[in-house]
mmCIF file of C-alpha atoms in Angstrom:
data_model
loop_
_atom_site.group_PDB
_atom_site.id
_atom_site.type_symbol
_atom_site.label_atom_id
_atom_site.label_comp_id
_atom_site.label_asym_id
_atom_site.label_seq_id
_atom_site.Cartn_x
_atom_site.Cartn_y
_atom_site.Cartn_z
ATOM 1 C CA GLY A 1 -0.039 -0.006 -0.013
ATOM 2 C CA ASP A 2 1.895 3.183 1.239
ATOM 3 C CA ASP A 3 5.301 2.005 0.070
ATOM 4 C CA ARG A 4 4.283 2.184 -3.759
ATOM 5 C CA ASN A 5 6.096 5.582 -3.862
ATOM 6 C CA GLY A 6 9.560 3.543 -3.446
ATOM 7 C CA ILE A 7 10.098 5.317 -0.106
ATOM 8 C CA ASP A 8 10.837 2.714 2.884
ATOM 9 C CA ASP A 9 9.304 4.568 5.876
ATOM 10 C CA GLU A 10 8.468 1.396 8.030
ATOM 11 C CA ASP A 11 9.915 3.594 10.960
ATOM 12 C CA GLY A 12 7.107 4.365 13.060
ATOM 13 C CA VAL A 13 6.994 0.774 15.106
ATOM 14 C CA VAL A 14 9.614 -0.361 17.195
ATOM 15 C CA PHE A 15 8.714 -4.293 17.030
ATOM 16 C CA PRO A 16 11.595 -7.255 18.013
ATOM 17 C CA ALA A 17 12.727 -9.400 15.236
ATOM 18 C CA GLU A 18 12.057 -12.368 17.546
ATOM 19 C CA VAL A 19 9.126 -13.405 20.018
ATOM 20 C CA ILE A 20 8.040 -15.909 22.214
ATOM 21 C CA ALA A 21 4.753 -17.582 22.148
ATOM 22 C CA GLY A 22 2.486 -17.051 25.263
ATOM 23 C CA GLU A 23 4.553 -14.293 26.375
ATOM 24 C CA THR A 24 4.049 -10.291 26.229
ATOM 25 C CA VAL A 25 6.549 -7.836 24.511
ATOM 26 C CA MET A 26 6.589 -4.109 24.717
ATOM 27 C CA ILE A 27 6.672 -2.252 21.666
ATOM 28 C CA ASP A 28 6.940 1.574 20.584
ATOM 29 C CA VAL A 29 4.833 3.183 18.538
ATOM 30 C CA ILE A 30 5.902 6.590 17.325
ATOM 31 C CA THR A 31 3.096 8.581 16.183
ATOM 32 C CA MET A 32 2.584 12.232 14.722
ATOM 33 C CA GLY A 33 -0.549 13.353 16.200
ATOM 34 C CA ASN A 34 -3.158 11.333 18.316
ATOM 35 C CA GLY A 35 -5.171 8.516 16.900
ATOM 36 C CA HIS A 36 -5.761 4.554 16.906
ATOM 37 C CA LEU A 37 -3.947 1.510 16.357
ATOM 38 C CA ASN A 38 -5.087 -1.512 15.176
ATOM 39 C CA ALA A 39 -2.746 -4.385 14.596
ATOM 40 C CA TRP A 40 -2.508 -8.297 13.682
ATOM 41 C CA ILE A 41 0.208 -10.722 13.530
ATOM 42 C CA ASP A 42 -0.090 -13.875 11.255
ATOM 43 C CA TYR A 43 -0.129 -16.485 14.078
ATOM 44 C CA ASN A 44 -1.095 -19.181 11.410
ATOM 45 C CA GLN A 45 1.617 -18.121 8.783
ATOM 46 C CA VAL A 46 -1.050 -18.611 6.183
ATOM 47 C CA GLY A 47 -0.233 -15.388 4.535
ATOM 48 C CA PHE A 48 -3.353 -13.247 5.253
ATOM 49 C CA PHE A 49 -4.625 -11.683 8.928
ATOM 50 C CA ALA A 50 -7.603 -13.453 10.609
ATOM 51 C CA ASN A 51 -9.676 -11.693 13.006
ATOM 52 C CA ASP A 52 -8.123 -13.279 16.239
ATOM 53 C CA GLU A 53 -5.191 -12.699 14.974
ATOM 54 C CA SER A 54 -5.622 -8.915 15.900
ATOM 55 C CA VAL A 55 -2.973 -7.601 18.753
ATOM 56 C CA ALA A 56 -4.646 -4.325 19.268
ATOM 57 C CA VAL A 57 -7.555 -3.042 18.557
ATOM 58 C CA ASN A 58 -8.575 0.884 18.048
ATOM 59 C CA LEU A 59 -5.689 1.212 21.031
ATOM 60 C CA GLU A 60 -5.630 5.344 21.626
ATOM 61 C CA LEU A 61 -2.236 6.722 21.404
ATOM 62 C CA GLN A 62 -0.913 10.037 21.788
ATOM 63 C CA ASP A 63 1.524 12.366 19.884
ATOM 64 C CA GLY A 64 5.035 10.903 20.527
ATOM 65 C CA THR A 65 6.588 7.603 21.368
ATOM 66 C CA ASN A 66 3.728 5.269 22.997
ATOM 67 C CA GLN A 67 4.874 2.162 24.646
ATOM 68 C CA VAL A 68 2.451 -0.604 23.714
ATOM 69 C CA PRO A 69 2.113 -4.457 25.157
ATOM 70 C CA ILE A 70 1.511 -6.801 22.874
ATOM 71 C CA GLU A 71 0.509 -10.501 23.841
ATOM 72 C CA ILE A 72 1.926 -13.167 21.741
ATOM 73 C CA ALA A 73 -0.543 -15.865 21.230
ATOM 74 C CA GLU A 74 0.050 -19.292 22.858
ATOM 75 C CA ALA A 75 -0.576 -21.126 20.078
ATOM 76 C CA ALA A 76 1.248 -19.401 17.459
ATOM 77 C CA ILE A 77 2.882 -21.505 15.429
ATOM 78 C CA GLU A 78 6.901 -21.410 15.531
ATOM 79 C CA GLY A 79 8.619 -19.772 12.563
ATOM 80 C CA GLU A 80 8.843 -16.479 10.298
ATOM 81 C CA THR A 81 5.478 -14.731 9.852
ATOM 82 C CA THR A 82 4.529 -11.193 9.309
ATOM 83 C CA SER A 83 3.057 -8.591 11.610
ATOM 84 C CA ARG A 84 0.844 -5.427 10.415
ATOM 85 C CA PHE A 85 0.287 -1.937 12.217
ATOM 86 C CA ARG A 86 -2.316 0.273 10.961
ATOM 87 C CA PHE A 87 -2.671 3.856 12.548
ATOM 88 C CA SER A 88 -5.170 6.587 11.990
ATOM 89 C CA SER A 89 -7.277 9.509 13.118
ATOM 90 C CA GLU A 90 -10.431 7.132 12.813
ATOM 91 C CA GLY A 91 -9.919 4.020 13.864
ATOM 92 C CA GLY A 92 -11.868 0.731 13.360
ATOM 93 C CA LEU A 93 -9.623 -0.475 10.431
ATOM 94 C CA GLY A 94 -9.136 -4.137 9.525
ATOM 95 C CA PRO A 95 -5.852 -5.452 7.886
ATOM 96 C CA THR A 96 -6.853 -4.516 4.875
ATOM 97 C CA GLY A 97 -8.829 -1.643 3.163
ATOM 98 C CA LEU A 98 -8.449 1.901 2.226
ATOM 99 C CA ALA A 99 -8.549 4.836 5.033
ATOM 100 C CA ASN A 100 -8.825 8.411 5.050
ATOM 101 C CA ASP A 101 -5.574 9.060 6.837
ATOM 102 C CA GLY A 102 -2.570 7.273 8.616
ATOM 103 C CA GLU A 103 -0.027 4.567 8.184
ATOM 104 C CA VAL A 104 0.240 1.070 7.530
ATOM 105 C CA GLU A 105 3.707 -0.964 8.429
ATOM 106 C CA ASP A 106 4.534 -4.514 7.822
ATOM 107 C CA HIS A 107 7.179 -5.954 9.853
ATOM 108 C CA PRO A 108 9.019 -9.536 9.659
ATOM 109 C CA VAL A 109 8.920 -11.448 13.065
ATOM 110 C CA ARG A 110 10.136 -14.723 13.958
ATOM 111 C CA ILE A 111 8.243 -16.669 16.752
ATOM 112 C CA ARG A 112 9.656 -18.781 19.237
ATOM 113 C CA ARG A 113 8.482 -21.513 21.292
ATOM 114 C CA ARG A 114 9.049 -21.842 24.984
ATOM 115 C CA ALA A 115 11.141 -24.556 26.064
ATOM 116 C CA VAL A 116 8.936 -26.676 28.485
ATOM 117 C CA GLY A 117 10.128 -28.696 31.549
ATOM 118 C CA ALA A 118 13.631 -29.049 30.311
ATOM 119 C CA HIS A 119 16.089 -30.539 32.633
ATOM 120 C CA ILE A 120 19.445 -31.700 32.614
ATOM 121 C CA ARG A 121 21.732 -33.499 35.263
ATOM 122 C CA GLY A 122 24.240 -35.460 35.675
ATOM 123 C CA LYS A 123 28.111 -35.377 35.383
ATOM 124 C CA LYS A 124 30.871 -34.791 32.851
ATOM 125 C CA TYR A 125 33.313 -37.601 32.848
ATOM 126 C CA HIS A 126 35.946 -39.324 30.805
ATOM 127 C CA ASP A 127 34.583 -42.844 29.347
ATOM 128 C CA LYS A 128 37.850 -44.511 29.863
ATOM 129 C CA ASP A 129 36.402 -47.985 28.325
ATOM 130 C CA GLY A 130 34.276 -45.772 25.539
ATOM 131 C CA ASP A 131 30.989 -47.848 26.273
ATOM 132 C CA GLY A 132 28.972 -44.469 26.367
ATOM 133 C CA LYS A 133 27.922 -45.345 30.108
ATOM 134 C CA PHE A 134 29.323 -44.146 33.481
ATOM 135 C CA SER A 135 31.255 -46.962 34.542
ATOM 136 C CA ARG A 136 33.473 -47.859 37.792
ATOM 137 C CA GLY A 137 36.922 -46.220 36.933
ATOM 138 C CA ASP A 138 35.618 -43.444 34.756
ATOM 139 C CA GLU A 139 36.895 -40.237 36.007
ATOM 140 C CA ALA A 140 34.453 -36.858 36.499
ATOM 141 C CA ILE A 141 35.567 -34.144 35.164
ATOM 142 C CA SER A 142 35.246 -31.001 36.907
ATOM 143 C CA ASP A 143 34.606 -26.894 35.982
ATOM 144 C CA TRP A 144 32.682 -27.573 33.146
ATOM 145 C CA THR A 145 29.275 -26.071 31.899
ATOM 146 C CA ILE A 146 26.791 -27.734 29.815
ATOM 147 C CA PHE A 147 24.925 -25.415 27.818
ATOM 148 C CA LEU A 148 21.139 -26.457 26.349
ATOM 149 C CA ASP A 149 20.587 -24.552 22.870
ATOM 150 C CA THR A 150 16.766 -24.350 22.763
ATOM 151 C CA ASN A 151 16.544 -22.014 19.485
ATOM 152 C CA GLY A 152 19.555 -22.954 17.348
ATOM 153 C CA ASP A 153 21.188 -19.801 17.823
ATOM 154 C CA GLU A 154 24.228 -20.840 19.668
#
């Protein structure tokens, strides 16, 4: 819509590139004037915004920087998706359609799932007989930290 003029003006919403399903994230929405925010996240990653994917409905914002809490749905599918933010003086906007004024911004977002009930216990040891199990005579190794990478970024 509003980027047909070739100018990338997606600068009114500061939204993290990654969020966690079931948690609330604080975003900054920078406005010029008072108005209403409507926003969606394509939680099921089908390429359009459904009514149940709304994360802000006619939220009144003031001129300047507004901190807005966005609750990320627990049922959100993990992976890459899109968010859409529409700000206007009139409010009541859907994810598509014309408006008399305002701004539309789409932002990519990666949704992650929380690690649930993960526990690591045990000892790091030198497996002298190479059987893959702790056996009598295997020596414990101290001063080791075991790290569980739950999102593949380490």
